[in-house]
């Protein structure tokens, strides 16, 4: 019988999570920005690395690839359109990533915006989304346009509501504080603030989230609602023509928050 899948965060740097997906003695890691905490974890738990998955090229997500490869010559999956150290399996949208050691398959989703080649991995009610969708927030637009990021987020918003969201940073409390400035009367958001404060006070990760919770509370998935449009228009003191303009306004407000 198959052992259960476990997904654990390995903290790195100040607020990164390197997700480790484990079944039995096998494990894959997602966005290993630093090799050392991953190697320590693998050694301590006697796990065999079977794959590295990267979502985008930033060093805090790929910086550990080469050092891990020296010890574990495993396949490296990542976006075809970005430069990823040690990449062996360049991926395009709708490609399937098969990890037989974990008995898992993921489908690749293109999610440009934070970077132009950014991808997400989706399968078995698991979403690995790097710096695209955050808990109650979204990534900064370093390379893409607001329109690109909004359509990327809208793709993720269409996944089943029970999908567990594993993003790459612990930004949730700050994101909730910002969201509350736009939607102070959203009861789901108020509840999320309480729940997350308790988790963080106990030094627990706020993640994973779910698509359902994000739909109810994440301002960047709610740009199509009247309440978010009104909040953005109020802050900017101007009428916004469409959903992209609302998204863009909220992203700018968040950058200044
Ligand atoms: Zn990044
Ligand atoms: Fe990052």
PDB file of C-alpha atoms and ligand atoms in Angstrom:
ATOM      1  CA  UNK A   1       0.000   0.000   0.000  1.00  0.00           C
ATOM      2  CA  UNK A   2       1.159   3.538  -0.761  1.00  0.00           C
ATOM      3  CA  UNK A   3       2.341   5.588   2.165  1.00  0.00           C
ATOM      4  CA  UNK A   4       0.750   8.994   2.621  1.00  0.00           C
ATOM      5  CA  UNK A   5       2.022  12.142   0.965  1.00  0.00           C
ATOM      6  CA  UNK A   6       3.405  14.711   3.371  1.00  0.00           C
ATOM      7  CA  UNK A   7       4.212  18.273   2.406  1.00  0.00           C
ATOM      8  CA  UNK A   8       6.456  20.183   4.794  1.00  0.00           C
ATOM      9  CA  UNK A   9       7.944  23.661   4.735  1.00  0.00           C
ATOM     10  CA  UNK A  10      11.701  24.011   5.143  1.00  0.00           C
ATOM     11  CA  UNK A  11      12.256  27.637   6.184  1.00  0.00           C
ATOM     12  CA  UNK A  12      15.021  29.498   4.331  1.00  0.00           C
ATOM     13  CA  UNK A  13      16.412  33.037   4.432  1.00  0.00           C
ATOM     14  CA  UNK A  14      14.034  35.373   6.270  1.00  0.00           C
ATOM     15  CA  UNK A  15      10.633  34.357   4.921  1.00  0.00           C
ATOM     16  CA  UNK A  16      11.012  31.714   2.182  1.00  0.00           C
ATOM     17  CA  UNK A  17       9.510  28.249   2.392  1.00  0.00           C
ATOM     18  CA  UNK A  18      11.140  25.421   0.444  1.00  0.00           C
ATOM     19  CA  UNK A  19       8.323  22.860   0.188  1.00  0.00           C
ATOM     20  CA  UNK A  20       9.373  19.253   0.596  1.00  0.00           C
ATOM     21  CA  UNK A  21       6.970  16.657  -0.795  1.00  0.00           C
ATOM     22  CA  UNK A  22       7.554  13.284   0.776  1.00  0.00           C
ATOM     23  CA  UNK A  23       6.247   9.759   0.362  1.00  0.00           C
ATOM     24  CA  UNK A  24       8.029   7.006   2.266  1.00  0.00           C
ATOM     25  CA  UNK A  25      11.775   7.511   1.860  1.00  0.00           C
ATOM     26  CA  UNK A  26      11.486   9.692  -1.240  1.00  0.00           C
ATOM     27  CA  UNK A  27      11.184  13.455  -1.462  1.00  0.00           C
ATOM     28  CA  UNK A  28      11.050  16.244  -4.017  1.00  0.00           C
ATOM     29  CA  UNK A  29      11.757  19.881  -3.205  1.00  0.00           C
ATOM     30  CA  UNK A  30      10.188  22.987  -4.652  1.00  0.00           C
ATOM     31  CA  UNK A  31      12.238  26.150  -5.166  1.00  0.00           C
ATOM     32  CA  UNK A  32      15.343  25.294  -3.106  1.00  0.00           C
ATOM     33  CA  UNK A  33      16.866  28.758  -2.820  1.00  0.00           C
ATOM     34  CA  UNK A  34      19.362  27.360  -0.327  1.00  0.00           C
ATOM     35  CA  UNK A  35      20.775  23.800  -0.385  1.00  0.00           C
ATOM     36  CA  UNK A  36      21.958  23.570   3.198  1.00  0.00           C
ATOM     37  CA  UNK A  37      18.630  23.392   5.079  1.00  0.00           C
ATOM     38  CA  UNK A  38      17.368  20.906   2.472  1.00  0.00           C
ATOM     39  CA  UNK A  39      20.430  18.647   2.809  1.00  0.00           C
ATOM     40  CA  UNK A  40      20.176  18.826   6.593  1.00  0.00           C
ATOM     41  CA  UNK A  41      16.524  17.828   6.476  1.00  0.00           C
ATOM     42  CA  UNK A  42      17.096  14.974   4.003  1.00  0.00           C
ATOM     43  CA  UNK A  43      20.012  13.594   6.032  1.00  0.00           C
ATOM     44  CA  UNK A  44      18.260  13.936   9.370  1.00  0.00           C
ATOM     45  CA  UNK A  45      15.152  12.109   8.104  1.00  0.00           C
ATOM     46  CA  UNK A  46      17.057   9.650   5.869  1.00  0.00           C
ATOM     47  CA  UNK A  47      15.235  10.736   2.743  1.00  0.00           C
ATOM     48  CA  UNK A  48      16.307  10.245  -0.854  1.00  0.00           C
ATOM     49  CA  UNK A  49      15.847  13.283  -3.092  1.00  0.00           C
ATOM     50  CA  UNK A  50      14.091  12.372  -6.367  1.00  0.00           C
ATOM     51  CA  UNK A  51      13.436  15.733  -8.065  1.00  0.00           C
ATOM     52  CA  UNK A  52      13.816  19.498  -7.902  1.00  0.00           C
ATOM     53  CA  UNK A  53      10.893  21.628  -9.093  1.00  0.00           C
ATOM     54  CA  UNK A  54      11.427  25.312  -9.813  1.00  0.00           C
ATOM     55  CA  UNK A  55       8.692  27.876 -10.435  1.00  0.00           C
ATOM     56  CA  UNK A  56      10.874  30.778 -11.651  1.00  0.00           C
ATOM     57  CA  UNK A  57      14.459  31.938 -11.946  1.00  0.00           C
ATOM     58  CA  UNK A  58      14.941  34.176  -8.882  1.00  0.00           C
ATOM     59  CA  UNK A  59      17.951  33.231  -6.765  1.00  0.00           C
ATOM     60  CA  UNK A  60      15.909  32.784  -3.577  1.00  0.00           C
ATOM     61  CA  UNK A  61      14.154  29.928  -5.448  1.00  0.00           C
ATOM     62  CA  UNK A  62      16.997  28.360  -7.454  1.00  0.00           C
ATOM     63  CA  UNK A  63      20.205  29.223  -5.547  1.00  0.00           C
ATOM     64  CA  UNK A  64      20.502  25.738  -4.020  1.00  0.00           C
ATOM     65  CA  UNK A  65      20.002  23.736  -7.233  1.00  0.00           C
ATOM     66  CA  UNK A  66      23.651  23.136  -8.131  1.00  0.00           C
ATOM     67  CA  UNK A  67      24.815  22.227  -4.622  1.00  0.00           C
ATOM     68  CA  UNK A  68      21.928  19.743  -4.304  1.00  0.00           C
ATOM     69  CA  UNK A  69      22.787  18.241  -7.697  1.00  0.00           C
ATOM     70  CA  UNK A  70      26.355  17.566  -6.561  1.00  0.00           C
ATOM     71  CA  UNK A  71      25.029  15.250  -3.898  1.00  0.00           C
ATOM     72  CA  UNK A  72      21.818  14.098  -5.582  1.00  0.00           C
ATOM     73  CA  UNK A  73      21.912  13.842  -9.415  1.00  0.00           C
ATOM     74  CA  UNK A  74      18.150  14.279  -9.846  1.00  0.00           C
ATOM     75  CA  UNK A  75      15.986  15.746 -12.606  1.00  0.00           C
ATOM     76  CA  UNK A  76      15.442  19.501 -12.391  1.00  0.00           C
ATOM     77  CA  UNK A  77      12.077  20.732 -13.667  1.00  0.00           C
ATOM     78  CA  UNK A  78      11.480  24.377 -14.443  1.00  0.00           C
ATOM     79  CA  UNK A  79      10.189  26.928 -16.919  1.00  0.00           C
ATOM     80  CA  UNK A  80      11.575  26.530 -20.458  1.00  0.00           C
ATOM     81  CA  UNK A  81      11.676  30.286 -20.925  1.00  0.00           C
ATOM     82  CA  UNK A  82      13.904  31.142 -17.966  1.00  0.00           C
ATOM     83  CA  UNK A  83      17.489  30.422 -17.035  1.00  0.00           C
ATOM     84  CA  UNK A  84      17.387  27.791 -14.263  1.00  0.00           C
ATOM     85  CA  UNK A  85      20.670  26.322 -12.897  1.00  0.00           C
ATOM     86  CA  UNK A  86      20.942  22.612 -13.731  1.00  0.00           C
ATOM     87  CA  UNK A  87      17.631  22.495 -15.609  1.00  0.00           C
ATOM     88  CA  UNK A  88      17.074  19.061 -17.210  1.00  0.00           C
ATOM     89  CA  UNK A  89      13.333  19.187 -17.995  1.00  0.00           C
ATOM     90  CA  UNK A  90      12.265  22.517 -19.546  1.00  0.00           C
ATOM     91  CA  UNK A  91       8.495  22.862 -19.184  1.00  0.00           C
ATOM     92  CA  UNK A  92       5.693  24.493 -21.162  1.00  0.00           C
ATOM     93  CA  UNK A  93       2.046  24.988 -20.307  1.00  0.00           C
ATOM     94  CA  UNK A  94       0.048  21.748 -19.973  1.00  0.00           C
ATOM     95  CA  UNK A  95       3.175  19.581 -19.778  1.00  0.00           C
ATOM     96  CA  UNK A  96       2.837  16.744 -17.258  1.00  0.00           C
ATOM     97  CA  UNK A  97       5.504  16.227 -14.609  1.00  0.00           C
ATOM     98  CA  UNK A  98       5.541  12.605 -13.427  1.00  0.00           C
ATOM     99  CA  UNK A  99       7.242  11.804 -10.164  1.00  0.00           C
ATOM    100  CA  UNK A 100       6.977   7.991  -9.957  1.00  0.00           C
ATOM    101  CA  UNK A 101       8.809   7.754  -6.609  1.00  0.00           C
ATOM    102  CA  UNK A 102       6.061   9.914  -5.096  1.00  0.00           C
ATOM    103  CA  UNK A 103       3.250   8.479  -7.256  1.00  0.00           C
ATOM    104  CA  UNK A 104       2.342  12.065  -8.132  1.00  0.00           C
ATOM    105  CA  UNK A 105       1.679  13.948 -11.333  1.00  0.00           C
ATOM    106  CA  UNK A 106       1.497  17.687 -11.848  1.00  0.00           C
ATOM    107  CA  UNK A 107       0.243  19.723 -14.773  1.00  0.00           C
ATOM    108  CA  UNK A 108       2.163  22.867 -15.670  1.00  0.00           C
ATOM    109  CA  UNK A 109       0.285  26.178 -15.722  1.00  0.00           C
ATOM    110  CA  UNK A 110       1.890  29.294 -17.231  1.00  0.00           C
ATOM    111  CA  UNK A 111       1.510  32.181 -14.775  1.00  0.00           C
ATOM    112  CA  UNK A 112       3.522  35.144 -16.122  1.00  0.00           C
ATOM    113  CA  UNK A 113       3.589  38.368 -14.108  1.00  0.00           C
ATOM    114  CA  UNK A 114       6.108  38.167 -11.251  1.00  0.00           C
ATOM    115  CA  UNK A 115       8.544  36.918 -13.930  1.00  0.00           C
ATOM    116  CA  UNK A 116       7.683  36.318 -17.583  1.00  0.00           C
ATOM    117  CA  UNK A 117       8.353  32.571 -17.571  1.00  0.00           C
ATOM    118  CA  UNK A 118       6.878  31.801 -14.128  1.00  0.00           C
ATOM    119  CA  UNK A 119       5.045  28.462 -13.958  1.00  0.00           C
ATOM    120  CA  UNK A 120       2.869  26.740 -11.361  1.00  0.00           C
ATOM    121  CA  UNK A 121       2.420  23.016 -10.756  1.00  0.00           C
ATOM    122  CA  UNK A 122      -1.049  21.604 -10.147  1.00  0.00           C
ATOM    123  CA  UNK A 123      -2.240  18.084  -9.350  1.00  0.00           C
ATOM    124  CA  UNK A 124      -4.009  15.966  -6.728  1.00  0.00           C
ATOM    125  CA  UNK A 125      -5.510  19.057  -5.050  1.00  0.00           C
ATOM    126  CA  UNK A 126      -2.025  20.564  -4.635  1.00  0.00           C
ATOM    127  CA  UNK A 127      -0.937  23.882  -6.156  1.00  0.00           C
ATOM    128  CA  UNK A 128       2.729  24.907  -6.045  1.00  0.00           C
ATOM    129  CA  UNK A 129       2.627  28.519  -7.156  1.00  0.00           C
ATOM    130  CA  UNK A 130       5.943  30.141  -6.165  1.00  0.00           C
ATOM    131  CA  UNK A 131       5.654  33.931  -6.098  1.00  0.00           C
ATOM    132  CA  UNK A 132       2.442  34.281  -8.135  1.00  0.00           C
ATOM    133  CA  UNK A 133      -0.437  33.743  -5.715  1.00  0.00           C
ATOM    134  CA  UNK A 134       0.406  34.417  -2.067  1.00  0.00           C
ATOM    135  CA  UNK A 135      -1.847  33.856   0.925  1.00  0.00           C
ATOM    136  CA  UNK A 136      -4.050  36.965   0.792  1.00  0.00           C
ATOM    137  CA  UNK A 137      -1.715  38.576  -1.739  1.00  0.00           C
ATOM    138  CA  UNK A 138       0.237  38.182  -4.965  1.00  0.00           C
ATOM    139  CA  UNK A 139       3.803  38.595  -6.185  1.00  0.00           C
ATOM    140  CA  UNK A 140       5.292  41.881  -7.289  1.00  0.00           C
ATOM    141  CA  UNK A 141       5.316  42.600 -11.017  1.00  0.00           C
ATOM    142  CA  UNK A 142       9.045  42.475 -11.729  1.00  0.00           C
ATOM    143  CA  UNK A 143       8.761  41.448 -15.383  1.00  0.00           C
ATOM    144  CA  UNK A 144       5.129  41.205 -16.448  1.00  0.00           C
ATOM    145  CA  UNK A 145       2.232  43.604 -16.874  1.00  0.00           C
ATOM    146  CA  UNK A 146      -0.828  43.946 -14.617  1.00  0.00           C
ATOM    147  CA  UNK A 147      -2.908  42.328 -17.369  1.00  0.00           C
ATOM    148  CA  UNK A 148      -0.616  39.298 -17.509  1.00  0.00           C
ATOM    149  CA  UNK A 149      -0.606  38.859 -13.731  1.00  0.00           C
ATOM    150  CA  UNK A 150      -4.369  39.258 -13.468  1.00  0.00           C
ATOM    151  CA  UNK A 151      -5.003  36.595 -16.104  1.00  0.00           C
ATOM    152  CA  UNK A 152      -2.469  34.293 -14.391  1.00  0.00           C
ATOM    153  CA  UNK A 153      -4.262  34.753 -11.057  1.00  0.00           C
ATOM    154  CA  UNK A 154      -7.628  34.197 -12.735  1.00  0.00           C
ATOM    155  CA  UNK A 155      -6.380  30.831 -14.036  1.00  0.00           C
ATOM    156  CA  UNK A 156      -5.456  29.769 -10.507  1.00  0.00           C
ATOM    157  CA  UNK A 157      -8.768  31.111  -9.162  1.00  0.00           C
ATOM    158  CA  UNK A 158     -10.583  28.611 -11.381  1.00  0.00           C
ATOM    159  CA  UNK A 159      -8.995  25.569  -9.738  1.00  0.00           C
ATOM    160  CA  UNK A 160     -11.243  23.546  -7.388  1.00  0.00           C
ATOM    161  CA  UNK A 161     -11.891  25.421  -4.146  1.00  0.00           C
ATOM    162  CA  UNK A 162     -10.398  22.608  -2.035  1.00  0.00           C
ATOM    163  CA  UNK A 163      -7.010  22.943  -3.796  1.00  0.00           C
ATOM    164  CA  UNK A 164      -4.256  23.475  -1.222  1.00  0.00           C
ATOM    165  CA  UNK A 165      -2.097  26.493  -2.052  1.00  0.00           C
ATOM    166  CA  UNK A 166       1.632  26.208  -1.322  1.00  0.00           C
ATOM    167  CA  UNK A 167       3.311  29.524  -2.048  1.00  0.00           C
ATOM    168  CA  UNK A 168       6.941  30.351  -1.431  1.00  0.00           C
ATOM    169  CA  UNK A 169       6.902  33.113   1.209  1.00  0.00           C
ATOM    170  CA  UNK A 170       5.437  33.763   4.650  1.00  0.00           C
ATOM    171  CA  UNK A 171       3.883  37.137   3.898  1.00  0.00           C
ATOM    172  CA  UNK A 172       0.397  36.359   5.139  1.00  0.00           C
ATOM    173  CA  UNK A 173       0.018  38.684   8.154  1.00  0.00           C
ATOM    174  CA  UNK A 174       1.254  41.728   6.241  1.00  0.00           C
ATOM    175  CA  UNK A 175      -0.977  40.793   3.304  1.00  0.00           C
ATOM    176  CA  UNK A 176      -4.013  40.499   5.583  1.00  0.00           C
ATOM    177  CA  UNK A 177      -3.258  43.877   7.181  1.00  0.00           C
ATOM    178  CA  UNK A 178      -3.256  45.441   3.718  1.00  0.00           C
ATOM    179  CA  UNK A 179      -6.409  43.577   2.615  1.00  0.00           C
ATOM    180  CA  UNK A 180      -8.237  44.871   5.706  1.00  0.00           C
ATOM    181  CA  UNK A 181      -7.591  48.475   4.595  1.00  0.00           C
ATOM    182  CA  UNK A 182      -9.626  47.684   1.455  1.00  0.00           C
ATOM    183  CA  UNK A 183     -12.278  45.388   2.942  1.00  0.00           C
ATOM    184  CA  UNK A 184     -12.538  46.117   6.683  1.00  0.00           C
ATOM    185  CA  UNK A 185     -16.045  44.607   6.823  1.00  0.00           C
ATOM    186  CA  UNK A 186     -15.327  41.269   5.092  1.00  0.00           C
ATOM    187  CA  UNK A 187     -16.141  38.660   7.787  1.00  0.00           C
ATOM    188  CA  UNK A 188     -14.045  35.928   6.102  1.00  0.00           C
ATOM    189  CA  UNK A 189     -11.070  38.290   6.095  1.00  0.00           C
ATOM    190  CA  UNK A 190     -11.632  39.272   9.741  1.00  0.00           C
ATOM    191  CA  UNK A 191     -11.729  35.575  10.678  1.00  0.00           C
ATOM    192  CA  UNK A 192      -8.591  34.893   8.645  1.00  0.00           C
ATOM    193  CA  UNK A 193      -6.777  37.685  10.495  1.00  0.00           C
ATOM    194  CA  UNK A 194      -7.624  36.042  13.839  1.00  0.00           C
ATOM    195  CA  UNK A 195      -6.728  32.522  12.709  1.00  0.00           C
ATOM    196  CA  UNK A 196      -3.439  33.619  11.175  1.00  0.00           C
ATOM    197  CA  UNK A 197      -2.405  35.667  14.221  1.00  0.00           C
ATOM    198  CA  UNK A 198      -2.867  32.584  16.398  1.00  0.00           C
ATOM    199  CA  UNK A 199      -0.843  30.377  14.028  1.00  0.00           C
ATOM    200  CA  UNK A 200       2.007  32.862  13.725  1.00  0.00           C
ATOM    201  CA  UNK A 201       2.083  33.518  17.467  1.00  0.00           C
ATOM    202  CA  UNK A 202       2.681  29.770  17.841  1.00  0.00           C
ATOM    203  CA  UNK A 203       5.398  29.982  15.152  1.00  0.00           C
ATOM    204  CA  UNK A 204       3.316  27.790  12.816  1.00  0.00           C
ATOM    205  CA  UNK A 205       3.353  28.485   9.079  1.00  0.00           C
ATOM    206  CA  UNK A 206       0.205  30.211   7.841  1.00  0.00           C
ATOM    207  CA  UNK A 207       0.285  27.864   4.829  1.00  0.00           C
ATOM    208  CA  UNK A 208      -1.065  26.029   2.970  1.00  0.00           C
ATOM    209  CA  UNK A 209      -4.054  28.110   2.097  1.00  0.00           C
ATOM    210  CA  UNK A 210      -6.893  26.964  -0.168  1.00  0.00           C
ATOM    211  CA  UNK A 211      -8.293  28.425  -3.361  1.00  0.00           C
ATOM    212  CA  UNK A 212     -11.639  28.766  -1.559  1.00  0.00           C
ATOM    213  CA  UNK A 213     -10.109  30.865   1.217  1.00  0.00           C
ATOM    214  CA  UNK A 214      -8.247  33.005  -1.312  1.00  0.00           C
ATOM    215  CA  UNK A 215     -11.438  33.633  -3.288  1.00  0.00           C
ATOM    216  CA  UNK A 216     -13.123  34.844  -0.092  1.00  0.00           C
ATOM    217  CA  UNK A 217     -10.298  37.040   1.220  1.00  0.00           C
ATOM    218  CA  UNK A 218      -7.522  37.805  -1.296  1.00  0.00           C
ATOM    219  CA  UNK A 219      -8.009  41.303  -2.759  1.00  0.00           C
ATOM    220  CA  UNK A 220      -6.100  40.376  -5.915  1.00  0.00           C
ATOM    221  CA  UNK A 221      -8.659  37.626  -6.677  1.00  0.00           C
ATOM    222  CA  UNK A 222     -11.533  39.998  -5.900  1.00  0.00           C
ATOM    223  CA  UNK A 223     -10.854  42.805  -8.402  1.00  0.00           C
ATOM    224  CA  UNK A 224     -14.121  41.876 -10.143  1.00  0.00           C
ATOM    225  CA  UNK A 225     -16.192  42.760  -7.047  1.00  0.00           C
ATOM    226  CA  UNK A 226     -17.903  46.099  -6.471  1.00  0.00           C
ATOM    227  CA  UNK A 227     -16.420  46.415  -2.979  1.00  0.00           C
ATOM    228  CA  UNK A 228     -12.810  46.168  -4.244  1.00  0.00           C
ATOM    229  CA  UNK A 229     -13.509  48.449  -7.192  1.00  0.00           C
ATOM    230  CA  UNK A 230     -15.037  51.062  -4.864  1.00  0.00           C
ATOM    231  CA  UNK A 231     -12.135  50.781  -2.418  1.00  0.00           C
ATOM    232  CA  UNK A 232      -9.547  51.237  -5.181  1.00  0.00           C
ATOM    233  CA  UNK A 233     -11.465  54.145  -6.713  1.00  0.00           C
ATOM    234  CA  UNK A 234     -11.814  55.778  -3.302  1.00  0.00           C
ATOM    235  CA  UNK A 235      -8.059  55.498  -2.583  1.00  0.00           C
ATOM    236  CA  UNK A 236      -7.101  56.878  -5.994  1.00  0.00           C
ATOM    237  CA  UNK A 237      -9.994  59.333  -6.161  1.00  0.00           C
ATOM    238  CA  UNK A 238     -10.697  58.360  -9.756  1.00  0.00           C
ATOM    239  CA  UNK A 239     -13.038  56.111 -11.742  1.00  0.00           C
ATOM    240  CA  UNK A 240     -11.359  52.908 -12.920  1.00  0.00           C
ATOM    241  CA  UNK A 241     -12.427  51.577 -16.328  1.00  0.00           C
ATOM    242  CA  UNK A 242     -11.973  47.832 -15.905  1.00  0.00           C
ATOM    243  CA  UNK A 243     -10.762  44.922 -13.787  1.00  0.00           C
ATOM    244  CA  UNK A 244      -7.143  45.327 -14.931  1.00  0.00           C
ATOM    245  CA  UNK A 245      -7.168  48.958 -13.770  1.00  0.00           C
ATOM    246  CA  UNK A 246      -8.578  47.866 -10.391  1.00  0.00           C
ATOM    247  CA  UNK A 247      -5.902  45.166 -10.082  1.00  0.00           C
ATOM    248  CA  UNK A 248      -3.155  47.578 -11.095  1.00  0.00           C
ATOM    249  CA  UNK A 249      -4.350  50.176  -8.573  1.00  0.00           C
ATOM    250  CA  UNK A 250      -4.453  47.635  -5.737  1.00  0.00           C
ATOM    251  CA  UNK A 251      -0.979  46.305  -6.646  1.00  0.00           C
ATOM    252  CA  UNK A 252       0.391  49.867  -6.559  1.00  0.00           C
ATOM    253  CA  UNK A 253      -1.282  50.563  -3.199  1.00  0.00           C
ATOM    254  CA  UNK A 254       0.246  47.343  -1.821  1.00  0.00           C
ATOM    255  CA  UNK A 255       3.730  48.382  -3.001  1.00  0.00           C
ATOM    256  CA  UNK A 256       3.331  51.581  -0.970  1.00  0.00           C
ATOM    257  CA  UNK A 257       1.773  49.912   2.095  1.00  0.00           C
TER     258      UNK A 257
HETATM  259 ZN1  LIG B   1      10.558  35.652  -6.988  1.00  0.00          ZN
HETATM  260 FE1  LIG B   2      10.741  34.729  -3.900  1.00  0.00          FE
END
